[in-house]
Coordinates of N, CA and C in Angstrom, one line a residue:
M1196 N -12.9 6.1 -1.7 CA -13.3 5.0 -0.8 C -12.4 5.0 0.4
A1197 N -13.0 4.7 1.6 CA -12.3 4.6 2.8 C -11.3 3.5 2.8
K1198 N -10.2 3.7 3.6 CA -9.2 2.7 3.7 C -9.8 1.4 4.3
L1199 N -9.4 0.3 3.7 CA -9.9 -1.0 4.1 C -8.8 -1.7 5.0
Y1200 N -9.2 -2.0 6.2 CA -8.3 -2.7 7.1 C -8.5 -4.2 7.1
L1201 N -7.4 -4.9 7.3 CA -7.5 -6.4 7.3 C -8.5 -6.9 8.3
K1202 N -8.5 -6.3 9.5 CA -9.4 -6.8 10.5 C -10.9 -6.7 10.1
D1203 N -11.2 -5.6 9.4 CA -12.5 -5.4 8.9 C -12.9 -6.3 7.7
L1204 N -11.9 -6.5 6.9 CA -12.1 -7.5 5.8 C -12.3 -8.9 6.3
R1205 N -11.5 -9.3 7.3 CA -11.6 -10.6 7.9 C -13.0 -10.8 8.5
K1206 N -13.5 -9.7 9.2 CA -14.8 -9.8 9.8 C -15.9 -10.0 8.8
T1207 N -15.8 -9.2 7.7 CA -16.7 -9.3 6.6 C -16.7 -10.7 6.0
V1208 N -15.5 -11.3 5.8 CA -15.4 -12.6 5.3 C -16.0 -13.7 6.2
R1209 N -15.8 -13.5 7.5 CA -16.3 -14.5 8.5 C -17.8 -14.5 8.4
K1210 N -18.5 -13.4 8.2 CA -19.9 -13.3 8.1 C -20.5 -13.8 6.8
A1211 N -19.7 -13.7 5.7 CA -20.2 -14.0 4.4 C -19.8 -15.4 3.9
K1212 N -18.8 -16.0 4.5 CA -18.2 -17.2 3.9 C -19.2 -18.4 4.0
R1213 N -19.1 -19.2 3.0 CA -19.9 -20.4 2.9 C -19.0 -21.6 2.6
T1214 N -19.1 -22.7 3.4 CA -18.3 -23.9 3.2 C -19.0 -24.8 2.2
V1215 N -18.3 -25.2 1.2 CA -18.9 -26.1 0.2 C -18.0 -27.4 0.1
S1216 N -18.6 -28.4 -0.3 CA -17.9 -29.7 -0.4 C -17.1 -29.9 -1.6
H1217 N -16.2 -30.8 -1.6 CA -15.3 -31.2 -2.7 C -16.2 -31.6 -3.9
A1218 N -17.2 -32.3 -3.6 CA -18.1 -32.8 -4.7 C -18.8 -31.6 -5.4
D1219 N -19.3 -30.6 -4.6 CA -19.9 -29.4 -5.1 C -18.9 -28.6 -6.0
V1220 N -17.7 -28.6 -5.6 CA -16.7 -27.8 -6.4 C -16.4 -28.6 -7.7
V1221 N -16.3 -29.9 -7.7 CA -16.1 -30.6 -8.9 C -17.3 -30.4 -9.8
Q1222 N -18.5 -30.4 -9.3 CA -19.7 -30.2 -10.1 C -19.7 -28.8 -10.8
V1223 N -19.3 -27.8 -10.0 CA -19.2 -26.4 -10.5 C -18.2 -26.3 -11.6
H1224 N -17.0 -26.9 -11.4 CA -16.0 -26.9 -12.4 C -16.5 -27.5 -13.7
T1225 N -17.2 -28.6 -13.6 CA -17.7 -29.3 -14.8 C -18.7 -28.4 -15.6
A1226 N -19.4 -27.6 -14.9 CA -20.4 -26.7 -15.5 C -19.8 -25.4 -15.9
S1227 N -18.6 -25.1 -15.6 CA -18.0 -23.8 -15.9 C -17.3 -23.7 -17.2
G1228 N -16.9 -22.5 -17.5 CA -16.1 -22.2 -18.7 C -14.6 -22.7 -18.6
L1229 N -14.3 -23.3 -17.5 CA -13.0 -23.8 -17.3 C -13.0 -25.4 -17.3
S1230 N -14.1 -25.9 -17.8 CA -14.3 -27.4 -17.7 C -13.3 -28.2 -18.6
N1231 N -12.7 -27.5 -19.6 CA -11.7 -28.2 -20.5 C -10.4 -28.3 -19.8
L1232 N -10.2 -27.6 -18.8 CA -8.9 -27.7 -18.1 C -8.8 -28.8 -17.1
Q1233 N -7.6 -29.4 -17.0 CA -7.5 -30.5 -16.0 C -7.7 -29.9 -14.6
F1234 N -8.5 -30.5 -13.8 CA -8.9 -29.9 -12.5 C -8.2 -30.7 -11.4
V1235 N -7.5 -30.0 -10.6 CA -6.8 -30.6 -9.4 C -7.3 -30.0 -8.1
P1236 N -8.5 -30.5 -7.6 CA -9.0 -30.1 -6.3 C -8.2 -30.7 -5.2
L1237 N -7.6 -30.0 -4.3 CA -6.7 -30.5 -3.3 C -7.3 -30.7 -1.9
D1238 N -8.5 -30.1 -1.7 CA -9.1 -30.1 -0.3 C -10.4 -30.8 -0.3
T1239 N -10.8 -31.2 0.9 CA -12.1 -31.9 1.1 C -13.3 -30.9 1.2
S1240 N -13.0 -29.7 1.6 CA -14.1 -28.6 1.6 C -13.4 -27.3 1.2
Y1241 N -14.2 -26.4 0.8 CA -13.7 -25.1 0.3 C -14.6 -24.0 0.9
V1242 N -14.0 -22.8 0.9 CA -14.7 -21.6 1.3 C -15.0 -20.7 0.1
A1243 N -16.3 -20.5 -0.1 CA -16.8 -19.6 -1.2 C -17.2 -18.3 -0.6
L1244 N -17.1 -17.2 -1.4 CA -17.5 -15.9 -1.0 C -18.4 -15.3 -2.1
P1245 N -19.2 -14.3 -1.7 CA -19.9 -13.6 -2.7 C -19.0 -12.8 -3.6
A1246 N -19.3 -12.5 -4.8 CA -18.5 -11.7 -5.7 C -18.1 -10.4 -5.1
E1247 N -19.0 -9.7 -4.4 CA -18.6 -8.4 -3.9 C -17.6 -8.5 -2.8
I1248 N -17.5 -9.6 -2.1 CA -16.5 -9.8 -1.1 C -15.1 -10.1 -1.7
W1249 N -15.2 -10.9 -2.8 CA -14.0 -11.1 -3.6 C -13.4 -9.7 -4.1
E1250 N -14.3 -8.9 -4.6 CA -13.9 -7.6 -5.1 C -13.2 -6.7 -4.0
L1251 N -13.7 -6.8 -2.8 CA -13.1 -6.1 -1.6 C -11.7 -6.7 -1.4
F1252 N -11.6 -8.0 -1.4 CA -10.2 -8.6 -1.2 C -9.3 -8.2 -2.3
L1253 N -9.7 -8.2 -3.6 CA -8.9 -7.8 -4.7 C -8.4 -6.3 -4.5
E1254 N -9.3 -5.5 -4.1 CA -8.9 -4.1 -3.8 C -7.9 -4.0 -2.7
Y1255 N -8.1 -4.8 -1.6 CA -7.2 -4.8 -0.5 C -5.8 -5.4 -0.8
S1256 N -5.8 -6.4 -1.6 CA -4.5 -7.2 -1.8 C -3.4 -6.3 -2.5
G1257 N -3.8 -5.5 -3.4 CA -2.7 -4.6 -4.0 C -1.9 -5.4 -5.0
V1258 N -2.2 -6.6 -5.3 CA -1.4 -7.4 -6.3 C -1.4 -6.7 -7.7
D1259 N -2.5 -6.1 -8.0 CA -2.6 -5.4 -9.3 C -1.7 -4.2 -9.4
R1260 N -1.1 -3.7 -8.3 CA -0.2 -2.6 -8.3 C 1.3 -3.0 -8.3
I1261 N 1.5 -4.3 -8.4 CA 2.9 -4.8 -8.5 C 3.4 -4.5 -9.9
K1262 N 4.6 -4.2 -10.1 CA 5.2 -3.8 -11.4 C 5.5 -5.2 -12.1
Y1263 N 5.0 -5.2 -13.3 CA 5.3 -6.4 -14.2 C 6.8 -6.4 -14.6
K1264 N 7.4 -7.6 -14.6 CA 8.7 -7.8 -15.1 C 8.8 -9.1 -15.8
S1265 N 9.2 -9.1 -17.0 CA 9.2 -10.4 -17.8 C 10.0 -11.5 -17.1
D1266 N 9.4 -12.7 -17.0 CA 10.0 -13.9 -16.4 C 10.0 -13.9 -14.9
T1267 N 10.4 -12.7 -14.2 CA 10.5 -12.8 -12.8 C 9.3 -12.3 -12.1
M1268 N 8.5 -11.5 -12.7 CA 7.2 -11.0 -12.1 C 6.2 -10.9 -13.3
D1269 N 5.8 -12.1 -13.8 CA 4.9 -12.1 -14.9 C 3.6 -12.8 -14.5
C1270 N 2.8 -13.2 -15.5 CA 1.4 -13.6 -15.2 C 1.3 -14.7 -14.1
D1271 N 2.2 -15.7 -14.2 CA 2.1 -16.8 -13.2 C 2.5 -16.4 -11.9
D1272 N 3.4 -15.4 -11.8 CA 3.8 -14.9 -10.5 C 2.7 -14.1 -9.8
F1273 N 2.0 -13.2 -10.6 CA 0.8 -12.5 -10.1 C -0.2 -13.5 -9.6
A1274 N -0.5 -14.5 -10.4 CA -1.6 -15.4 -10.0 C -1.2 -16.2 -8.7
Q1275 N 0.0 -16.6 -8.6 CA 0.5 -17.3 -7.4 C 0.5 -16.4 -6.2
I1276 N 0.9 -15.2 -6.3 CA 0.9 -14.2 -5.2 C -0.5 -14.0 -4.7
L1277 N -1.5 -13.8 -5.7 CA -2.9 -13.6 -5.3 C -3.4 -14.8 -4.5
C1278 N -3.1 -16.0 -4.9 CA -3.5 -17.2 -4.2 C -2.9 -17.2 -2.8
G1279 N -1.7 -16.9 -2.7 CA -1.0 -16.9 -1.4 C -1.5 -15.8 -0.5
E1280 N -1.7 -14.6 -1.0 CA -2.3 -13.6 -0.1 C -3.6 -13.9 0.4
C1281 N -4.5 -14.5 -0.4 CA -5.8 -14.8 0.0 C -5.8 -15.9 1.1
K1282 N -5.0 -16.9 0.9 CA -4.9 -18.0 1.9 C -4.2 -17.5 3.2
R1283 N -3.2 -16.6 3.0 CA -2.4 -16.2 4.2 C -3.2 -15.1 5.0
K1284 N -3.9 -14.2 4.3 CA -4.5 -13.1 5.0 C -6.0 -13.4 5.4
L1285 N -6.7 -14.2 4.6 CA -8.1 -14.4 4.9 C -8.4 -15.9 5.3
H1286 N -7.4 -16.8 5.1 CA -7.6 -18.2 5.5 C -8.8 -18.8 4.6
V1287 N -8.8 -18.3 3.4 CA -9.8 -18.8 2.4 C -9.2 -19.6 1.3
N1288 N -9.6 -20.8 1.1 CA -9.0 -21.7 0.1 C -9.8 -21.7 -1.2
G1289 N -10.8 -20.9 -1.4 CA -11.7 -20.9 -2.6 C -11.1 -20.1 -3.7
I1290 N -9.8 -20.0 -3.8 CA -9.1 -19.4 -4.9 C -8.1 -20.4 -5.6
G1291 N -8.1 -20.3 -6.9 CA -7.2 -21.3 -7.6 C -6.3 -20.6 -8.6
L1292 N -5.3 -21.4 -9.0 CA -4.4 -21.0 -10.0 C -4.7 -21.7 -11.3
V1293 N -5.0 -20.8 -12.4 CA -5.2 -21.4 -13.7 C -4.0 -21.2 -14.5
V1294 N -3.5 -22.2 -15.1 CA -2.4 -22.2 -16.1 C -3.0 -22.6 -17.4
D1295 N -3.2 -21.6 -18.3 CA -4.0 -21.8 -19.5 C -3.0 -21.9 -20.7
F1296 N -2.6 -23.2 -21.0 CA -1.7 -23.4 -22.1 C -2.2 -22.9 -23.4
S1297 N -3.5 -23.1 -23.6 CA -4.1 -22.6 -24.9 C -4.1 -21.1 -25.1
G1298 N -4.1 -20.4 -24.0 CA -3.9 -18.9 -24.1 C -2.5 -18.4 -23.8
G1299 N -1.7 -19.3 -23.3 CA -0.3 -18.9 -23.0 C -0.3 -17.9 -21.8
H1300 N -1.1 -18.2 -20.8 CA -1.3 -17.2 -19.8 C -1.7 -17.9 -18.5
A1301 N -1.5 -17.2 -17.3 CA -1.9 -17.7 -16.0 C -2.8 -16.6 -15.4
Y1302 N -3.8 -17.1 -14.6 CA -4.7 -16.2 -13.9 C -5.4 -16.9 -12.8
N1303 N -6.4 -16.4 -12.2 CA -7.0 -17.0 -11.0 C -8.5 -17.4 -11.3
A1304 N -8.9 -18.4 -10.5 CA -10.4 -18.7 -10.4 C -10.8 -18.5 -9.0
L1305 N -12.0 -18.0 -8.8 CA -12.5 -17.7 -7.5 C -13.8 -18.5 -7.3
L1306 N -14.0 -19.1 -6.2 CA -15.2 -19.8 -5.9 C -16.2 -18.8 -5.3
A1307 N -17.2 -18.5 -6.0 CA -18.2 -17.5 -5.6 C -19.6 -18.1 -5.5
Y1308 N -20.4 -17.4 -4.7 CA -21.8 -17.8 -4.7 C -22.7 -16.5 -4.7
E1309 N -23.9 -16.7 -5.2 CA -24.9 -15.7 -5.2 C -26.2 -16.5 -4.9
G1310 N -26.8 -16.2 -3.8 CA -28.0 -17.0 -3.3 C -27.5 -18.4 -3.2
S1311 N -28.2 -19.3 -3.9 CA -27.8 -20.8 -3.8 C -26.9 -21.2 -4.9
E1312 N -26.6 -20.3 -5.9 CA -25.8 -20.6 -7.0 C -24.3 -20.4 -6.7
L1313 N -23.6 -21.5 -7.0 CA -22.1 -21.5 -6.8 C -21.5 -21.4 -8.2
S1314 N -20.4 -20.7 -8.3 CA -19.8 -20.5 -9.6 C -18.3 -20.3 -9.5
L1315 N -17.6 -20.4 -10.6 CA -16.1 -20.1 -10.6 C -16.0 -18.8 -11.4
L1316 N -15.5 -17.8 -10.8 CA -15.2 -16.5 -11.5 C -13.8 -16.6 -11.9
T1317 N -13.4 -16.1 -13.0 CA -12.0 -16.0 -13.4 C -11.6 -14.5 -13.4
I1318 N -10.4 -14.3 -12.8 CA -9.9 -13.0 -12.5 C -8.5 -12.8 -13.1
E1319 N -8.3 -11.7 -13.7 CA -6.9 -11.3 -14.2 C -6.3 -10.6 -13.0
P1320 N -5.3 -11.2 -12.3 CA -4.7 -10.6 -11.1 C -3.9 -9.4 -11.4
Q1321 N -3.5 -9.1 -12.7 CA -2.7 -8.0 -13.0 C -3.5 -6.7 -13.0
N1322 N -4.9 -6.8 -13.1 CA -5.7 -5.6 -13.1 C -7.0 -5.8 -12.3
D1323 N -7.2 -7.0 -11.7 CA -8.4 -7.3 -10.9 C -9.7 -7.3 -11.7
K1324 N -9.7 -7.5 -13.0 CA -10.9 -7.6 -13.8 C -11.4 -9.0 -13.9
I1325 N -12.7 -9.1 -13.8 CA -13.4 -10.4 -14.0 C -13.4 -10.7 -15.5
I1326 N -13.0 -11.9 -15.9 CA -12.8 -12.3 -17.2 C -14.2 -12.9 -17.7
I1327 N -14.7 -12.3 -18.7 CA -16.0 -12.8 -19.2 C -15.8 -13.5 -20.6
N1328 N -15.0 -12.9 -21.4 CA -14.8 -13.4 -22.8 C -13.7 -14.6 -22.8
R1329 N -14.2 -15.8 -23.1 CA -13.3 -16.9 -23.1 C -12.6 -17.1 -24.4
S1330 N -11.7 -16.2 -24.7 CA -10.9 -16.3 -26.0 C -9.5 -15.7 -25.7
G1331 N -8.7 -15.8 -26.7 CA -7.3 -15.3 -26.6 C -6.6 -15.9 -25.4
M1332 N -6.1 -15.0 -24.5 CA -5.3 -15.5 -23.3 C -6.2 -16.3 -22.3
Y1333 N -7.5 -16.2 -22.5 CA -8.4 -16.8 -21.5 C -9.2 -17.9 -22.2
A1334 N -8.7 -18.6 -23.2 CA -9.4 -19.6 -24.0 C -9.8 -20.8 -23.1
A1335 N -9.0 -21.2 -22.2 CA -9.2 -22.3 -21.3 C -9.6 -23.6 -22.0
Q1336 N -8.9 -23.9 -23.0 CA -9.1 -25.1 -23.8 C -8.1 -26.2 -23.4
Q1337 N -6.9 -25.8 -22.9 CA -5.9 -26.8 -22.5 C -5.1 -26.1 -21.4
G1338 N -4.9 -26.9 -20.3 CA -4.1 -26.4 -19.2 C -4.6 -27.0 -17.9
F1339 N -4.5 -26.4 -16.8 CA -5.0 -26.9 -15.5 C -5.5 -25.8 -14.6
L1340 N -6.3 -26.3 -13.6 CA -6.8 -25.4 -12.6 C -6.4 -26.1 -11.3
L1341 N -5.6 -25.5 -10.5 CA -5.2 -26.1 -9.2 C -6.0 -25.3 -8.1
L1342 N -6.8 -26.0 -7.3 CA -7.7 -25.3 -6.3 C -7.5 -26.0 -5.0

């Protein structure tokens, strides 16, 4: 794959971004696999992106290439860095931090859309994989989502 430059990624994001309301985000959370988590939405509106644009950002970010180190660079650090990189580089607030007490793990939630459907994707920032199976570390039965 060709090298992805930030200016090109930003241009792609500008074309694809969709602004959604606080109320829409609350509704999406309630219907999601993260609905058991305490939800802390901090903004009045959010930027959602298509899943394929999120995948471009994940590839660009390089967070998955950071070396894991117990306590000082572990799951919560990866998730926080991914949030910060997205907000700093793309100016997109549709990314959240999930602290999953039931799974003993931290990861990210991404506000995504396809057509008119809005959803929350969950991502493991240590390997950029979309989380589909809600069990084990991703049980999402107790904890919080900060968006």
